[in-house]
Amino acid sequence: MSVELPIILVIEDDAAVQGLVEDTLSEGGFEPAIAASGEEAVTLLKGRTANYRALVTDIRLRGRMDGWEVARQAREINPQFPVVYMSGASAADWPAKGVPNSMMLEKPFAPAQLVTAVAQLLNTGAPPLAPSH
Amino acid sequence: MSVELPIILVIEDDAAVQGLVEDTLSEGGFEPAIAASGEEAVTLLKGRTANYRALVTDIRLRGRMDGWEVARQAREINPQFPVVYMSGASAADWPAKGVPNSMMLEKPFAPAQLVTAVAQLLNTGAPPLAPSH
Amino acid sequence: MSVELPIILVIEDDAAVQGLVEDTLSEGGFEPAIAASGEEAVTLLKGRTANYRALVTDIRLRGRMDGWEVARQAREINPQFPVVYMSGASAADWPAKGVPNSMMLEKPFAPAQLVTAVAQLLNTGAPPLAPSH
Amino acid sequence: MSVELPIILVIEDDAAVQGLVEDTLSEGGFEPAIAASGEEAVTLLKGRTANYRALVTDIRLRGRMDGWEVARQAREINPQFPVVYMSGASAADWPAKGVPNSMMLEKPFAPAQLVTAVAQLLNTGAPPLAPSH
Amino acid sequence: MSVELPIILVIEDDAAVQGLVEDTLSEGGFEPAIAASGEEAVTLLKGRTANYRALVTDIRLRGRMDGWEVARQAREINPQFPVVYMSGASAADWPAKGVPNSMMLEKPFAPAQLVTAVAQLLNTGAPPLAPSH
Amino acid sequence: MSVELPIILVIEDDAAVQGLVEDTLSEGGFEPAIAASGEEAVTLLKGRTANYRALVTDIRLRGRMDGWEVARQAREINPQFPVVYMSGASAADWPAKGVPNSMMLEKPFAPAQLVTAVAQLLNTGAPPLAPSH
């Protein structure tokens, strides 16, 4: 098909949640791209950042890197990169470990919350993604 | 199925609108819980506030309590409780009678407006729900 | 059916994009009304502004008026009128040519971004649409 | 001198705090107008609302009306009227009793906080003061 | 003294207001730089944009260019350039003629409003100055 | 005099900047409390967090801990603690290393920017300081 869609990079170990996230983003009109680990996600972002429009990541990941660290590295590559975290137990750590202008979805969350979070961060004129300098 | 969903407490007398609100929230991935009156809603919130994630309420209700009063009591139980009002004629009273950081949906509204309002208030990093102290 | 829906005025020359915008708004519960040109849109807004709740416009239009100019005229008719621009190449001009409190959707965008943008601008309590005086 | 200044209506029973508020607003370039009670403030606002640009009020007042009630009546007169509350013990009630888009200064507060709060609410382009309809 | 201060470009024809703006910015710790006309301001911004941190402009200027046009050209040079307009009669035109994420100070305004407006736009983490792409 | 003022914890190695920050906060009506290092600041916050209302910190500090780390630890002690960073060269790292809802003042900044940043973060109703759960 020839319609281009905004690609969203997703890191989620839990197969059930991953399927839900993929379906939800697809129904909202996004194209989810799954990374198997934080390390793979960072490699993908370094290679062709411009291809991805946002990061959606779980906190606990199977590699050495957790979701907090992936987000920090994504922001070093692109200071304005939109970030959405998904977590249960780790949601309370967002004020200390999250990056500025990111969003935290506390599990259990509704699919509509994920789509709204990504859309808000992508829409120009929405809350700021990065400092102005 | 065993997936846990965010429960939204809904107070709406009009059967047609109630059905629309239930369907809309369910399609967005929320679980609507209907209260028959403001009094019942407050009783439910006092009993197990932590079970509910937001209040969606009409202004004119059949008991003695209107939607403005239900929202005030919900905020006394939980100062950060997300509140969405729905109204036609009473929408103009929101600046005087609404609680801070609430949202007013003026009828007629589109189902997408309801889902977006609830999602915005639930998503961490969205506009503030309560003072910081 | 007799249910009244919020009418959204849409100006989009490209037939494929127009169809997508119409379908997306309809699925979100809005009623799209298509204008064939900027001139027609301004005429419709002057005649019965209160009927329309928001403007969704492409930048390059087939008449003499582009989307930037239509938005300015819409705001002269109603200073609080919600405006969503859609564009590819012209998105970078939004900081210089857009109106305050508008949103720019950069193509390619997901349908969910359009619905979220319109809903955010319509929901009372969302970011401001116009100065307070 | 002939320079016109924005007039801010102030209700504060405590003479020491009242003096501090007056001095602070004057140094910021505002003209404070003191009302002796909530009742007097509402009478002044009804008579010539357009003369006043914002309300700064304590919560506990010596008449029958408290600051929460004065703010509600001010918003019925002018739905977009900027409101700043000042309080010690009552600050925790703001999420339940405050009006939307108001600010609560918790005592003890610095004079700069009062000036910044009033300036933010007056500046066009700052957070919204009232619904858009 | 050797302390470097943020330079704010000011365009204001009225000598009395210009003096007030200069004094106010200086007392806030900014360094005002006066341009005699919109044309001169644009020339200064083109030559060494990085030297200036924000634009503060009246709407009615003595050259051919008004404040709305100067702001548009400043944003073409730097899409994130902070803009504060000052006006009496023209304040109502801001929703149609202002640039996104700018602020309008309606005359008469207090000096504290000017300082707060400039500081809010300069502080990272404050409301967005430009789209994220 | 016996008036209680909001205490702001300040960490700044450069004696000249420290003096400026102290004077600026004092003139705004705050009471600055200087910590000699990040380690000392964390000790003070652990001992009596409730005494301090906000943290203002440079990034490069003389101990082992930099300003990014102090802010993270402050947020672990109190998830809603207001944070203002001051920096020259490190300002560009804020999107990757700052905590959510903090502010970055890029040197050189005007004293008014510091006062406005602290006041905005302290004022209830201002941008959110922490997640809502």
Tab-separated table of N, CA and C in Angstrom, chain C:
chain	number	residue	atom	x	y	z
C	1	MET	N	-31.495	9.282	12.107
C	1	MET	CA	-31.482	9.469	13.567
C	1	MET	C	-31.417	10.950	13.933
C	2	SER	N	-31.877	11.276	15.109
C	2	SER	CA	-32.018	12.676	15.483
C	2	SER	C	-30.861	13.215	16.328
C	3	VAL	N	-29.835	12.439	16.555
C	3	VAL	CA	-28.755	12.930	17.412
C	3	VAL	C	-27.968	14.029	16.701
C	4	GLU	N	-27.784	15.145	17.395
C	4	GLU	CA	-27.037	16.260	16.845
C	4	GLU	C	-25.545	16.038	17.086
C	5	LEU	N	-24.713	16.300	16.076
C	5	LEU	CA	-23.266	16.112	16.224
C	5	LEU	C	-22.547	17.437	15.998
C	6	PRO	N	-21.337	17.608	16.584
C	6	PRO	CA	-20.566	18.828	16.340
C	6	PRO	C	-20.067	18.849	14.894
C	7	ILE	N	-20.363	19.934	14.184
C	7	ILE	CA	-19.980	20.040	12.777
C	7	ILE	C	-18.584	20.666	12.645
C	8	ILE	N	-17.730	19.985	11.879
C	8	ILE	CA	-16.354	20.451	11.663
C	8	ILE	C	-16.203	20.848	10.203
C	9	LEU	N	-15.792	22.092	9.951
C	9	LEU	CA	-15.617	22.578	8.584
C	9	LEU	C	-14.245	22.145	8.056
C	10	VAL	N	-14.237	21.437	6.911
C	10	VAL	CA	-13.006	20.856	6.368
C	10	VAL	C	-12.722	21.427	4.983
C	11	ILE	N	-11.468	21.879	4.772
C	11	ILE	CA	-11.050	22.322	3.433
C	11	ILE	C	-9.834	21.514	3.026
C	12	GLU	N	-10.006	20.666	2.029
C	12	GLU	CA	-8.916	19.776	1.587
C	12	GLU	C	-9.144	19.464	0.120
C	13	ASP	N	-8.180	19.847	-0.719
C	13	ASP	CA	-8.323	19.655	-2.160
C	13	ASP	C	-8.100	18.210	-2.589
C	14	ASP	N	-7.114	17.583	-1.983
C	14	ASP	CA	-6.735	16.228	-2.391
C	14	ASP	C	-7.863	15.250	-2.033
C	15	ALA	N	-8.442	14.625	-3.054
C	15	ALA	CA	-9.624	13.782	-2.838
C	15	ALA	C	-9.346	12.631	-1.883
C	16	ALA	N	-8.145	12.032	-1.979
C	16	ALA	CA	-7.828	10.891	-1.121
C	16	ALA	C	-7.741	11.329	0.343
C	17	VAL	N	-7.035	12.445	0.580
C	17	VAL	CA	-6.913	12.942	1.950
C	17	VAL	C	-8.287	13.387	2.472
C	18	GLN	N	-9.066	14.039	1.596
C	18	GLN	CA	-10.401	14.491	2.007
C	18	GLN	C	-11.254	13.314	2.486
C	19	GLY	N	-11.199	12.219	1.739
C	19	GLY	CA	-11.974	11.037	2.136
C	19	GLY	C	-11.519	10.508	3.482
C	20	LEU	N	-10.210	10.484	3.682
C	20	LEU	CA	-9.652	9.995	4.948
C	20	LEU	C	-10.079	10.896	6.106
C	21	VAL	N	-10.024	12.212	5.886
C	21	VAL	CA	-10.408	13.156	6.940
C	21	VAL	C	-11.890	13.000	7.266
C	22	GLU	N	-12.720	12.875	6.245
C	22	GLU	CA	-14.166	12.693	6.470
C	22	GLU	C	-14.445	11.424	7.266
C	23	ASP	N	-13.829	10.329	6.854
C	23	ASP	CA	-14.049	9.055	7.543
C	23	ASP	C	-13.576	9.129	8.994
C	24	THR	N	-12.408	9.734	9.194
C	24	THR	CA	-11.830	9.816	10.529
C	24	THR	C	-12.709	10.634	11.468
C	25	LEU	N	-13.145	11.808	10.998
C	25	LEU	CA	-13.984	12.657	11.841
C	25	LEU	C	-15.324	11.961	12.126
C	26	SER	N	-15.898	11.313	11.118
C	26	SER	CA	-17.182	10.620	11.313
C	26	SER	C	-17.056	9.500	12.334
C	27	GLU	N	-15.974	8.740	12.242
C	27	GLU	CA	-15.778	7.653	13.212
C	27	GLU	C	-15.591	8.178	14.631
C	28	GLY	N	-15.043	9.398	14.758
C	28	GLY	CA	-14.862	10.009	16.079
C	28	GLY	C	-16.142	10.616	16.612
C	29	GLY	N	-17.180	10.654	15.749
C	29	GLY	CA	-18.464	11.171	16.197
C	29	GLY	C	-18.706	12.621	15.817
C	30	PHE	N	-17.847	13.156	14.931
C	30	PHE	CA	-18.059	14.509	14.434
C	30	PHE	C	-18.789	14.452	13.094
C	31	GLU	N	-19.364	15.575	12.669
C	31	GLU	CA	-19.990	15.637	11.345
C	31	GLU	C	-19.161	16.549	10.459
C	32	PRO	N	-18.407	15.984	9.493
C	32	PRO	CA	-17.590	16.837	8.632
C	32	PRO	C	-18.448	17.546	7.585
C	33	ALA	N	-18.140	18.831	7.358
C	33	ALA	CA	-18.783	19.601	6.289
C	33	ALA	C	-17.676	20.095	5.381
C	34	ILE	N	-17.712	19.683	4.101
C	34	ILE	CA	-16.616	19.992	3.179
C	34	ILE	C	-16.847	21.312	2.461
C	35	ALA	N	-15.818	22.164	2.433
C	35	ALA	CA	-15.854	23.384	1.620
C	35	ALA	C	-14.885	23.179	0.463
C	36	ALA	N	-15.292	23.623	-0.723
C	36	ALA	CA	-14.484	23.370	-1.916
C	36	ALA	C	-13.274	24.293	-2.020
C	37	SER	N	-13.325	25.418	-1.308
C	37	SER	CA	-12.218	26.387	-1.371
C	37	SER	C	-12.229	27.234	-0.112
C	38	GLY	N	-11.159	28.004	0.067
C	38	GLY	CA	-11.095	28.907	1.207
C	38	GLY	C	-12.199	29.954	1.141
C	39	GLU	N	-12.444	30.459	-0.064
C	39	GLU	CA	-13.481	31.477	-0.225
C	39	GLU	C	-14.837	30.917	0.229
C	40	GLU	N	-15.149	29.673	-0.167
C	40	GLU	CA	-16.433	29.091	0.232
C	40	GLU	C	-16.487	28.908	1.752
C	41	ALA	N	-15.380	28.489	2.326
C	41	ALA	CA	-15.348	28.291	3.786
C	41	ALA	C	-15.645	29.586	4.524
C	42	VAL	N	-15.018	30.691	4.085
C	42	VAL	CA	-15.241	31.974	4.747
C	42	VAL	C	-16.703	32.400	4.599
C	43	THR	N	-17.266	32.178	3.416
C	43	THR	CA	-18.677	32.515	3.207
C	43	THR	C	-19.572	31.710	4.146
C	44	LEU	N	-19.287	30.423	4.286
C	44	LEU	CA	-20.080	29.572	5.191
C	44	LEU	C	-19.945	30.061	6.644
C	45	LEU	N	-18.721	30.400	7.060
C	45	LEU	CA	-18.504	30.846	8.441
C	45	LEU	C	-19.198	32.176	8.710
C	46	LYS	N	-19.181	33.081	7.711
C	46	LYS	CA	-19.844	34.370	7.895
C	46	LYS	C	-21.355	34.192	8.037
C	47	GLY	N	-21.901	33.273	7.254
C	47	GLY	CA	-23.348	33.084	7.246
C	47	GLY	C	-23.877	32.496	8.539
C	48	ARG	N	-23.200	31.457	9.028
C	48	ARG	CA	-23.744	30.796	10.220
C	48	ARG	C	-22.608	30.188	11.028
C	49	THR	N	-21.745	31.069	11.547
C	49	THR	CA	-20.568	30.631	12.302
C	49	THR	C	-20.932	29.665	13.420
C	50	ALA	N	-22.024	29.983	14.106
C	50	ALA	CA	-22.376	29.209	15.291
C	50	ALA	C	-22.610	27.745	14.953
C	51	ASN	N	-22.892	27.472	13.671
C	51	ASN	CA	-23.138	26.079	13.279
C	51	ASN	C	-21.868	25.238	13.289
C	52	TYR	N	-20.727	25.871	13.081
C	52	TYR	CA	-19.479	25.132	12.989
C	52	TYR	C	-18.700	25.237	14.294
C	53	ARG	N	-18.037	24.144	14.670
C	53	ARG	CA	-17.323	24.150	15.950
C	53	ARG	C	-15.808	24.232	15.787
C	54	ALA	N	-15.303	23.932	14.575
C	54	ALA	CA	-13.856	23.996	14.356
C	54	ALA	C	-13.562	23.999	12.861
C	55	LEU	N	-12.343	24.463	12.517
C	55	LEU	CA	-11.868	24.467	11.133
C	55	LEU	C	-10.690	23.515	11.010
C	56	VAL	N	-10.752	22.632	10.008
C	56	VAL	CA	-9.627	21.745	9.681
C	56	VAL	C	-9.253	22.046	8.242
C	57	THR	N	-8.042	22.554	8.014
C	57	THR	CA	-7.721	23.016	6.661
C	57	THR	C	-6.322	22.623	6.197
C	58	ASP	N	-6.239	22.279	4.918
C	58	ASP	CA	-4.949	22.113	4.247
C	58	ASP	C	-4.349	23.518	4.033
C	59	ILE	N	-3.075	23.619	3.720
C	59	ILE	CA	-2.475	24.936	3.488
C	59	ILE	C	-2.620	25.356	2.029
C	60	ARG	N	-2.248	24.469	1.106
C	60	ARG	CA	-2.350	24.809	-0.317
C	60	ARG	C	-3.761	24.518	-0.807
C	61	LEU	N	-4.476	25.557	-1.225
C	61	LEU	CA	-5.859	25.394	-1.669
C	61	LEU	C	-5.977	25.868	-3.110
C	62	ARG	N	-7.034	25.414	-3.773
C	62	ARG	CA	-7.086	25.721	-5.203
C	62	ARG	C	-7.495	27.157	-5.524
C	63	GLY	N	-8.149	27.868	-4.636
C	63	GLY	CA	-8.533	29.259	-4.900
C	63	GLY	C	-7.368	30.210	-4.687
C	64	ARG	N	-7.697	31.507	-4.510
C	64	ARG	CA	-6.633	32.488	-4.281
C	64	ARG	C	-6.175	32.487	-2.822
C	65	MET	N	-7.031	31.944	-1.956
C	65	MET	CA	-6.762	32.019	-0.523
C	65	MET	C	-6.086	30.727	-0.061
C	66	ASP	N	-4.998	30.829	0.710
C	66	ASP	CA	-4.422	29.600	1.259
C	66	ASP	C	-4.968	29.363	2.676
C	67	GLY	N	-4.585	28.254	3.282
C	67	GLY	CA	-5.114	27.884	4.598
C	67	GLY	C	-4.751	28.885	5.692
C	68	TRP	N	-3.560	29.499	5.580
C	68	TRP	CA	-3.169	30.507	6.588
C	68	TRP	C	-4.181	31.652	6.587
C	69	GLU	N	-4.564	32.099	5.368
C	69	GLU	CA	-5.466	33.238	5.233
C	69	GLU	C	-6.890	32.874	5.695
C	70	VAL	N	-7.332	31.663	5.381
C	70	VAL	CA	-8.667	31.240	5.830
C	70	VAL	C	-8.744	31.271	7.348
C	71	ALA	N	-7.698	30.784	8.006
C	71	ALA	CA	-7.702	30.747	9.475
C	71	ALA	C	-7.756	32.150	10.057
C	72	ARG	N	-6.987	33.080	9.451
C	72	ARG	CA	-7.015	34.462	9.951
C	72	ARG	C	-8.413	35.064	9.818
C	73	GLN	N	-9.066	34.810	8.678
C	73	GLN	CA	-10.414	35.357	8.495
C	73	GLN	C	-11.411	34.675	9.441
C	74	ALA	N	-11.241	33.396	9.682
C	74	ALA	CA	-12.127	32.699	10.629
C	74	ALA	C	-12.001	33.319	12.022
C	75	ARG	N	-10.777	33.665	12.418
C	75	ARG	CA	-10.551	34.265	13.735
C	75	ARG	C	-11.061	35.712	13.821
C	76	GLU	N	-11.147	36.382	12.649
C	76	GLU	CA	-11.744	37.728	12.680
C	76	GLU	C	-13.259	37.613	12.882
C	77	ILE	N	-13.844	36.557	12.334
C	77	ILE	CA	-15.290	36.324	12.522
C	77	ILE	C	-15.551	35.854	13.959
C	78	ASN	N	-14.740	34.933	14.447
C	78	ASN	CA	-14.881	34.407	15.815
C	78	ASN	C	-13.484	34.224	16.417
C	79	PRO	N	-13.072	35.127	17.333
C	79	PRO	CA	-11.694	35.120	17.855
C	79	PRO	C	-11.315	33.828	18.577
C	80	GLN	N	-12.296	33.019	18.955
C	80	GLN	CA	-11.988	31.798	19.695
C	80	GLN	C	-12.147	30.547	18.828
C	81	PHE	N	-12.244	30.711	17.502
C	81	PHE	CA	-12.543	29.558	16.661
C	81	PHE	C	-11.358	28.579	16.618
C	82	PRO	N	-11.594	27.299	16.976
C	82	PRO	CA	-10.518	26.300	16.941
C	82	PRO	C	-10.045	26.034	15.512
C	83	VAL	N	-8.719	25.973	15.330
C	83	VAL	CA	-8.114	25.796	14.003
C	83	VAL	C	-7.094	24.666	14.040
C	84	VAL	N	-7.232	23.717	13.098
C	84	VAL	CA	-6.234	22.658	12.901
C	84	VAL	C	-5.760	22.722	11.452
C	85	TYR	N	-4.446	22.925	11.253
C	85	TYR	CA	-3.861	22.901	9.924
C	85	TYR	C	-3.314	21.505	9.629
C	86	MET	N	-3.363	21.100	8.341
C	86	MET	CA	-2.714	19.851	7.910
C	86	MET	C	-1.777	20.204	6.772
C	87	SER	N	-0.513	19.755	6.862
C	87	SER	CA	0.386	20.079	5.762
C	87	SER	C	1.616	19.196	5.762
C	88	GLY	N	2.244	19.118	4.617
C	88	GLY	CA	3.523	18.434	4.507
C	88	GLY	C	4.623	19.484	4.466
C	89	ALA	N	4.857	20.014	3.272
C	89	ALA	CA	5.960	20.960	3.073
C	89	ALA	C	5.794	22.246	3.873
C	90	SER	N	4.551	22.682	4.116
C	90	SER	CA	4.348	23.980	4.764
C	90	SER	C	4.334	23.922	6.285
C	91	ALA	N	4.489	22.737	6.861
C	91	ALA	CA	4.411	22.633	8.320
C	91	ALA	C	5.450	23.515	9.016
C	92	ALA	N	6.613	23.674	8.367
C	92	ALA	CA	7.693	24.466	8.977
C	92	ALA	C	7.351	25.948	9.049
C	93	ASP	N	6.309	26.381	8.327
C	93	ASP	CA	5.938	27.799	8.350
C	93	ASP	C	4.971	28.143	9.481
C	94	TRP	N	4.499	27.120	10.213
C	94	TRP	CA	3.499	27.367	11.268
C	94	TRP	C	3.937	28.413	12.298
C	95	PRO	N	5.188	28.399	12.774
C	95	PRO	CA	5.566	29.399	13.788
C	95	PRO	C	5.464	30.838	13.290
C	96	ALA	N	5.546	31.045	11.969
C	96	ALA	CA	5.490	32.400	11.428
C	96	ALA	C	4.102	32.741	10.887
C	97	LYS	N	3.367	31.748	10.390
C	97	LYS	CA	2.119	32.037	9.669
C	97	LYS	C	0.854	31.518	10.346
C	98	GLY	N	0.994	30.648	11.345
C	98	GLY	CA	-0.175	30.116	12.036
C	98	GLY	C	-0.799	31.136	12.969
C	99	VAL	N	-2.069	30.894	13.386
C	99	VAL	CA	-2.699	31.751	14.392
C	99	VAL	C	-2.427	31.156	15.778
C	100	PRO	N	-2.487	31.994	16.842
C	100	PRO	CA	-2.236	31.497	18.191
C	100	PRO	C	-3.219	30.387	18.577
C	101	ASN	N	-2.746	29.447	19.392
C	101	ASN	CA	-3.584	28.366	19.921
C	101	ASN	C	-4.207	27.484	18.846
C	102	SER	N	-3.538	27.405	17.705
C	102	SER	CA	-3.936	26.472	16.661
C	102	SER	C	-3.049	25.237	16.758
C	103	MET	N	-3.366	24.227	15.960
C	103	MET	CA	-2.498	23.048	15.909
C	103	MET	C	-2.126	22.748	14.465
C	104	MET	N	-0.908	22.240	14.269
C	104	MET	CA	-0.424	21.854	12.951
C	104	MET	C	-0.193	20.349	12.930
C	105	LEU	N	-0.869	19.651	12.037
C	105	LEU	CA	-0.611	18.222	11.849
C	105	LEU	C	0.297	18.068	10.653
C	106	GLU	N	1.504	17.536	10.890
C	106	GLU	CA	2.448	17.383	9.788
C	106	GLU	C	2.171	16.060	9.074
C	107	LYS	N	1.970	16.127	7.760
C	107	LYS	CA	1.747	14.908	6.984
C	107	LYS	C	3.051	14.139	6.852
C	108	PRO	N	3.084	12.810	6.921
C	108	PRO	CA	1.911	11.975	7.144
C	108	PRO	C	1.528	11.935	8.620
C	109	PHE	N	0.227	12.046	8.913
C	109	PHE	CA	-0.221	11.941	10.299
C	109	PHE	C	-1.223	10.806	10.411
C	110	ALA	N	-1.361	10.277	11.618
C	110	ALA	CA	-2.319	9.209	11.857
C	110	ALA	C	-3.703	9.809	12.087
C	111	PRO	N	-4.764	9.122	11.659
C	111	PRO	CA	-6.125	9.606	11.923
C	111	PRO	C	-6.347	9.949	13.399
C	112	ALA	N	-5.765	9.188	14.301
C	112	ALA	CA	-5.955	9.480	15.725
C	112	ALA	C	-5.417	10.858	16.106
C	113	GLN	N	-4.391	11.319	15.395
C	113	GLN	CA	-3.862	12.653	15.697
C	113	GLN	C	-4.888	13.741	15.357
C	114	LEU	N	-5.613	13.552	14.256
C	114	LEU	CA	-6.622	14.542	13.853
C	114	LEU	C	-7.750	14.592	14.876
C	115	VAL	N	-8.244	13.418	15.257
C	115	VAL	CA	-9.346	13.358	16.219
C	115	VAL	C	-8.919	13.952	17.563
C	116	THR	N	-7.717	13.617	18.013
C	116	THR	CA	-7.233	14.147	19.294
C	116	THR	C	-7.069	15.664	19.223
C	117	ALA	N	-6.553	16.178	18.117
C	117	ALA	CA	-6.348	17.629	17.983
C	117	ALA	C	-7.681	18.370	18.055
C	118	VAL	N	-8.678	17.896	17.320
C	118	VAL	CA	-9.989	18.560	17.334
C	118	VAL	C	-10.612	18.449	18.723
C	119	ALA	N	-10.528	17.276	19.343
C	119	ALA	CA	-11.131	17.080	20.667
C	119	ALA	C	-10.466	17.973	21.711
C	120	GLN	N	-9.134	18.054	21.679
C	120	GLN	CA	-8.427	18.903	22.654
C	120	GLN	C	-8.870	20.359	22.545
C	121	LEU	N	-9.013	20.841	21.301
C	121	LEU	CA	-9.369	22.245	21.116
C	121	LEU	C	-10.818	22.517	21.512
C	122	LEU	N	-11.684	21.508	21.373
C	122	LEU	CA	-13.105	21.714	21.718
C	122	LEU	C	-13.384	21.573	23.208
C	123	ASN	N	-12.607	20.719	23.887
C	123	ASN	CA	-12.900	20.444	25.295
C	123	ASN	C	-12.613	21.637	26.189
C	124	THR	N	-13.599	22.097	26.891
C	124	THR	CA	-13.410	23.182	27.855
C	124	THR	C	-12.411	22.739	28.912
C	125	GLY	N	-11.486	23.620	29.228
C	125	GLY	CA	-10.469	23.262	30.214
C	125	GLY	C	-9.178	22.870	29.528
C	126	ALA	N	-9.250	22.655	28.214
C	126	ALA	CA	-8.059	22.384	27.404
C	126	ALA	C	-7.307	23.700	27.171
C	127	PRO	N	-6.144	23.648	26.474
C	127	PRO	CA	-5.386	24.879	26.238
C	127	PRO	C	-6.245	25.998	25.648
C	128	PRO	N	-5.865	27.249	25.920
C	128	PRO	CA	-6.704	28.402	25.587
C	128	PRO	C	-6.863	28.600	24.093
C	129	LEU	N	-8.041	29.077	23.696
C	129	LEU	CA	-8.331	29.310	22.289
C	129	LEU	C	-8.188	30.763	21.897
C	130	ALA	N	-8.170	31.656	22.879
C	130	ALA	CA	-8.158	33.077	22.553
C	130	ALA	C	-7.848	33.859	23.814
C	131	PRO	N	-7.459	35.127	23.666
C	131	PRO	CA	-7.153	35.938	24.838
C	131	PRO	C	-8.389	36.104	25.698
C	132	SER	N	-8.171	36.500	26.933
C	132	SER	CA	-9.272	36.474	27.890
C	132	SER	C	-10.059	37.776	27.932
C	133	HIS	N	-9.672	38.765	27.146
C	133	HIS	CA	-10.381	40.052	27.224
C	133	HIS	C	-11.360	40.197	26.072
